[in-house]
């Protein structure tokens, strides 16, 4: 990890594609994954192991994950909502499982049809299943806390609830936690406070942040999370994204802009900014009617801008 200060994870193939009704052809998903991996992207959440009846976009989950696993150096991540999803992912050899539950009681019921405590019990069963695997086959288990910083059903989410469920997932066996602002309600002051509090409760836990740019505060929230010590961020190419079970949800923070932000602040991501912008073409040709966002793609790199790798080498 010494060549990176911050780990970014592309989630457009999951968070983005779960929102679009057109099926993104499997070979085009793979073209996207391969092209983005070639920019130096260290992690890609390539699919979602949910029932295909519920989200037909992910009917090709096994094929996509298996092909992605052939790409050298890429950490292949899959979303799992329950034990069955985790079993499907483990069978393929996926490197990291992103389990998802919501801190909002209502959103958890709508999204995974369970009480939050039942989701924690599901998570514990997944952790137990993983413990029985030989070490070399055991994926990283990330406990995702959705709607942690606001919910379009419930509004504000008490900080004590985030802390409580974070500790419960940690005790149940999480290797990492991902705190998500699923519907873009968070502000930087709140982000700093929430991440600092959870990190204080769980000093040895690796925390990641997943922000949506619904109200334009996404990158401001990233800088607040950086100040709180977070070094793992989700984002999606062109800002695709949203949750089909959360009214008003829109796109994730834009990956290209996140990488530019980090690069310009002197934090190494390992990602080639110019090549990353070129990958948008694959999304554009497959989703001609889907809006694509991004300041870097719109304006280009600043005049005479030298990416961090070049600045460091000079
Ligand atoms: N993958 C494939 N099939 C699955 C599955 C999974 N992860 N989980 C359950 N199933 C199958 C079961 O085997 C069962 O099949 P059957 O009808 O042939 O017997 C059927 O789906 C229903 O199973 P059940 O355990 O009752 O699940 P459910 O209908 O209560 O759904 C979730 C629960 C969690 C699987 C579902 O609500 C879900 O996937 N939610 C996530 C939604 C989402 O993608 N949100 C956006 C991302 S955050
Ligand atoms: Zn999201």
XYZ file of C-alpha atoms and ligand atoms in Angstrom:
363
model
C 0.000 0.000 0.000
C 3.017 2.248 0.190
C 2.325 3.686 -3.276
C -1.072 5.066 -2.177
C -2.145 7.441 0.556
C -5.862 6.982 -0.041
C -7.772 4.002 -1.460
C -10.611 4.837 -3.808
C -13.220 2.302 -4.886
C -15.286 2.609 -8.060
C -18.938 1.817 -7.283
C -20.625 2.927 -10.503
C -21.084 -0.615 -11.740
C -23.156 -1.357 -8.634
C -24.561 1.871 -7.187
C -24.887 3.424 -10.653
C -26.236 0.501 -12.626
C -28.813 -0.525 -10.009
C -30.579 2.738 -10.849
C -30.788 2.390 -14.613
C -33.517 0.358 -16.227
C -31.565 -0.448 -19.385
C -29.479 -3.584 -19.126
C -25.813 -2.670 -19.489
C -24.438 -5.529 -21.624
C -22.098 -7.890 -19.773
C -19.199 -7.436 -22.200
C -19.545 -3.654 -21.859
C -19.485 -3.921 -18.048
C -16.263 -5.873 -18.475
C -14.867 -3.305 -20.907
C -15.570 -0.633 -18.273
C -13.960 -2.665 -15.473
C -10.858 -3.470 -17.543
C -10.428 0.105 -18.747
C -10.827 1.548 -15.281
C -8.525 -1.043 -13.697
C -5.932 -0.010 -16.310
C -6.009 3.573 -14.976
C -4.626 2.241 -11.678
C -8.005 2.048 -9.916
C -7.235 -0.245 -6.980
C -10.766 -1.439 -6.120
C -13.967 -1.847 -8.097
C -17.330 -2.929 -6.719
C -18.167 -4.886 -9.827
C -21.666 -6.180 -9.050
C -24.351 -6.854 -6.486
C -25.264 -10.335 -5.232
C -28.943 -9.560 -4.783
C -31.787 -11.695 -6.173
C -31.847 -11.086 -9.960
C -35.639 -11.000 -9.745
C -35.310 -7.890 -7.599
C -32.584 -6.133 -9.629
C -32.335 -7.734 -13.109
C -29.266 -5.581 -13.907
C -27.207 -8.014 -11.820
C -28.349 -11.249 -13.421
C -24.777 -11.569 -14.770
C -23.124 -11.126 -11.338
C -21.192 -14.412 -11.516
C -19.880 -13.797 -15.016
C -18.835 -10.217 -14.262
C -17.121 -11.097 -10.982
C -15.305 -14.111 -12.458
C -13.922 -12.080 -15.349
C -12.935 -9.184 -13.067
C -11.039 -11.630 -10.867
C -8.757 -12.353 -13.824
C -7.454 -8.762 -13.825
C -4.061 -8.691 -12.085
C -3.797 -6.384 -9.093
C -7.462 -5.410 -8.971
C -9.341 -5.835 -5.724
C -12.782 -7.145 -6.725
C -15.634 -6.104 -4.452
C -19.263 -7.279 -4.420
C -22.311 -6.014 -2.556
C -24.058 -8.626 -0.429
C -27.384 -8.047 1.345
C -27.557 -11.400 3.179
C -25.914 -14.795 3.736
C -27.069 -16.163 0.395
C -25.411 -13.245 -1.408
C -22.215 -13.773 0.602
C -22.165 -17.468 -0.298
C -22.534 -16.631 -3.991
C -19.641 -14.151 -3.777
C -17.365 -16.468 -1.781
C -17.872 -19.310 -4.229
C -16.431 -17.108 -6.971
C -13.515 -15.882 -4.861
C -14.502 -12.210 -4.618
C -11.880 -10.312 -2.585
C -14.138 -8.110 -0.495
C -17.779 -8.296 0.537
C -19.670 -5.068 1.096
C -22.538 -5.996 3.369
C -25.276 -3.413 3.481
C -27.708 -2.467 6.208
C -29.277 0.881 7.034
C -29.059 2.835 10.253
C -32.535 4.166 9.467
C -35.088 1.600 10.632
C -37.526 2.522 7.862
C -34.948 2.383 5.079
C -33.676 -0.971 6.300
C -37.220 -2.359 6.167
C -37.753 -0.983 2.654
C -34.359 -2.017 1.312
C -33.692 -5.430 2.819
C -37.065 -6.156 4.500
C -35.581 -6.630 7.911
C -35.341 -4.974 11.289
C -31.871 -3.557 11.851
C -31.140 -6.110 14.579
C -32.031 -8.896 12.142
C -29.545 -7.436 9.670
C -26.849 -7.478 12.340
C -27.707 -11.143 12.974
C -27.393 -11.805 9.199
C -24.029 -10.089 9.260
C -22.869 -12.237 12.178
C -23.851 -15.357 10.226
C -21.780 -14.162 7.259
C -18.781 -13.498 9.518
C -19.162 -16.977 11.002
C -19.286 -18.557 7.543
C -16.107 -16.688 6.565
C -14.268 -17.743 9.717
C -14.649 -21.344 8.635
C -12.859 -20.725 5.339
C -9.112 -21.271 4.982
C -7.298 -17.941 5.344
C -6.329 -17.717 1.656
C -9.976 -17.969 0.570
C -11.373 -15.583 3.164
C -12.500 -12.241 1.739
C -12.411 -8.949 3.608
C -15.767 -8.313 5.265
C -16.906 -4.700 5.210
C -19.976 -3.680 7.207
C -21.840 -0.948 5.370
C -24.058 1.463 7.286
C -26.391 3.114 4.772
C -28.531 6.190 5.454
C -26.192 6.820 8.408
C -26.140 10.586 7.963
C -29.752 11.196 6.945
C -32.733 9.363 5.513
C -35.438 10.457 3.087
C -38.038 8.605 5.193
C -36.871 9.565 8.676
C -34.833 12.743 8.205
C -32.077 13.144 10.756
C -30.434 9.980 12.095
C -29.239 10.149 15.732
C -25.464 9.898 16.079
C -25.979 7.399 18.885
C -27.642 5.038 16.404
C -24.660 5.180 14.033
C -22.326 4.498 16.945
C -24.476 1.662 18.252
C -24.762 -0.173 14.936
C -21.087 0.442 14.110
C -20.103 -1.236 17.378
C -22.571 -4.072 16.752
C -21.108 -4.788 13.294
C -17.580 -4.586 14.689
C -18.435 -7.047 17.454
C -20.101 -9.315 14.913
C -16.849 -9.575 12.947
C -16.405 -6.655 10.526
C -12.894 -6.134 9.165
C -13.864 -2.640 7.998
C -16.875 -0.341 8.180
C -18.286 1.908 5.468
C -20.399 4.822 6.619
C -22.729 5.997 3.872
C -24.705 9.147 3.187
C -27.054 7.347 0.826
C -29.328 10.284 0.090
C -26.897 13.190 0.312
C -28.119 14.802 3.548
C -24.754 15.207 5.248
C -22.692 18.347 5.772
C -18.982 18.567 6.589
C -19.424 19.480 10.271
C -21.682 16.472 10.764
C -19.282 14.210 8.856
C -16.324 15.269 10.988
C -18.304 14.669 14.157
C -19.740 11.293 13.122
C -16.504 9.770 11.827
C -14.516 11.092 14.785
C -17.037 9.609 17.222
C -17.129 6.182 15.566
C -13.339 6.100 15.292
C -13.078 6.955 19.002
C -15.409 4.055 19.851
C -13.497 1.711 17.530
C -9.892 2.949 17.442
C -8.574 -0.028 15.457
C -11.345 -0.156 12.868
C -10.700 0.960 9.292
C -13.495 3.364 8.334
C -14.503 4.193 4.776
C -16.838 6.900 3.501
C -19.511 6.664 0.826
C -20.998 9.999 -0.164
C -23.672 11.035 -2.612
C -23.585 14.479 -4.162
C -27.352 14.987 -4.086
C -27.119 18.500 -2.672
C -23.654 19.429 -3.862
C -21.790 18.779 -0.607
C -20.119 15.524 -1.608
C -16.514 16.674 -2.000
C -16.769 19.050 0.955
C -17.764 15.991 2.969
C -14.712 14.156 1.641
C -12.375 16.838 2.987
C -14.116 16.661 6.365
C -13.751 12.871 6.416
C -10.061 13.228 5.476
C -9.618 15.528 8.472
C -11.217 12.850 10.633
C -8.614 10.369 9.362
C -10.621 8.491 6.706
C -8.456 7.067 3.895
C -10.974 4.925 1.981
C -13.629 6.453 -0.303
C -16.283 5.176 -2.676
C -17.181 7.184 -5.778
C -18.540 6.526 -9.243
C -17.415 7.428 -12.701
C -19.441 10.389 -14.016
C -21.356 10.448 -10.721
C -23.773 7.680 -11.567
C -25.681 6.209 -8.647
C -28.557 6.151 -6.224
C -30.706 3.724 -4.295
C -33.893 2.372 -5.902
C -35.424 2.004 -2.422
C -34.703 5.555 -1.212
C -36.844 8.334 -2.667
C -34.859 11.291 -4.009
C -31.536 9.452 -4.113
C -29.156 10.617 -6.853
C -25.583 10.054 -7.874
C -22.442 9.326 -5.931
C -19.585 11.774 -5.788
C -17.774 11.843 -9.125
C -14.727 9.553 -9.170
C -12.743 11.753 -11.560
C -13.269 14.808 -9.330
C -12.472 12.852 -6.166
C -9.174 11.665 -7.681
C -8.383 15.197 -8.824
C -9.142 16.573 -5.361
C -6.855 14.028 -3.693
C -4.121 14.373 -6.310
C -4.106 18.156 -6.061
C -3.915 17.954 -2.254
C -0.836 15.752 -2.569
C -2.472 12.453 -1.685
C -1.573 9.528 -3.906
C -4.426 7.429 -5.300
C -2.468 5.515 -7.954
C -5.063 6.549 -10.561
C -4.134 8.197 -13.870
C -6.514 11.182 -14.128
C -6.422 11.588 -17.893
C -7.023 7.939 -18.621
C -9.823 7.891 -16.065
C -11.708 10.628 -17.908
C -11.437 8.599 -21.119
C -13.270 5.667 -19.519
C -16.451 7.794 -19.472
C -16.835 7.034 -23.161
C -17.840 3.458 -22.309
C -20.613 4.698 -20.022
C -21.717 7.327 -22.550
C -22.122 4.881 -25.406
C -24.175 2.466 -23.307
C -26.312 4.976 -21.402
C -26.890 7.803 -23.875
C -29.903 9.089 -21.904
C -28.309 9.051 -18.459
C -26.861 12.356 -17.243
C -23.130 12.272 -16.622
C -21.531 14.668 -14.161
C -18.047 15.879 -13.435
C -16.010 19.068 -13.300
C -12.729 17.542 -14.447
C -14.331 16.015 -17.540
C -16.075 19.313 -18.333
C -13.087 21.614 -17.875
C -10.004 19.426 -18.235
C -6.932 19.614 -16.040
C -5.784 23.135 -15.128
C -3.198 24.676 -17.430
C 0.259 23.236 -16.755
C -1.159 20.929 -14.097
C 1.240 18.136 -13.337
C -0.246 15.057 -11.731
C 1.243 14.067 -8.406
C 3.342 11.194 -9.796
C 5.143 13.689 -12.043
C 5.467 16.286 -9.279
C 6.928 13.638 -6.963
C 9.400 12.428 -9.597
C 10.688 15.955 -10.314
N -29.123 -13.776 -4.235
C -29.928 -14.565 -4.968
N -31.091 -15.035 -4.526
C -31.448 -14.724 -3.257
C -30.641 -13.925 -2.443
C -29.444 -13.445 -2.962
N -28.634 -12.658 -2.267
N -31.254 -13.767 -1.263
C -32.390 -14.437 -1.315
N -32.534 -15.029 -2.531
C -33.645 -15.836 -3.008
C -34.034 -16.916 -2.010
O -33.308 -18.091 -2.259
C -35.515 -17.076 -2.301
O -35.666 -17.802 -3.500
P -36.927 -18.728 -3.776
O -38.107 -17.804 -3.819
O -36.625 -19.355 -5.086
O -36.966 -19.661 -2.621
C -35.955 -15.655 -2.595
O -34.779 -14.978 -3.056
C -36.517 -14.933 -1.391
O -35.622 -15.065 -0.296
P -35.763 -14.245 1.062
O -34.693 -14.661 2.000
O -37.202 -14.332 1.540
O -35.393 -12.793 0.621
P -36.326 -11.525 0.575
O -37.300 -11.662 -0.546
O -36.800 -11.213 1.936
O -35.263 -10.391 0.143
C -33.107 -9.395 0.301
C -34.276 -9.977 1.045
C -32.159 -8.824 1.326
C -32.412 -10.501 -0.467
C -33.597 -8.327 -0.674
O -34.479 -7.472 -0.016
C -32.455 -7.517 -1.285
O -31.669 -8.036 -2.058
N -32.361 -6.212 -0.993
C -31.342 -5.326 -1.533
C -31.969 -4.362 -2.457
C -30.919 -3.533 -3.143
O -30.274 -3.989 -4.057
N -30.773 -2.283 -2.691
C -29.858 -1.378 -3.259
C -28.470 -1.592 -2.799
S -28.168 -0.941 -1.187
Zn -24.719 4.712 -2.541
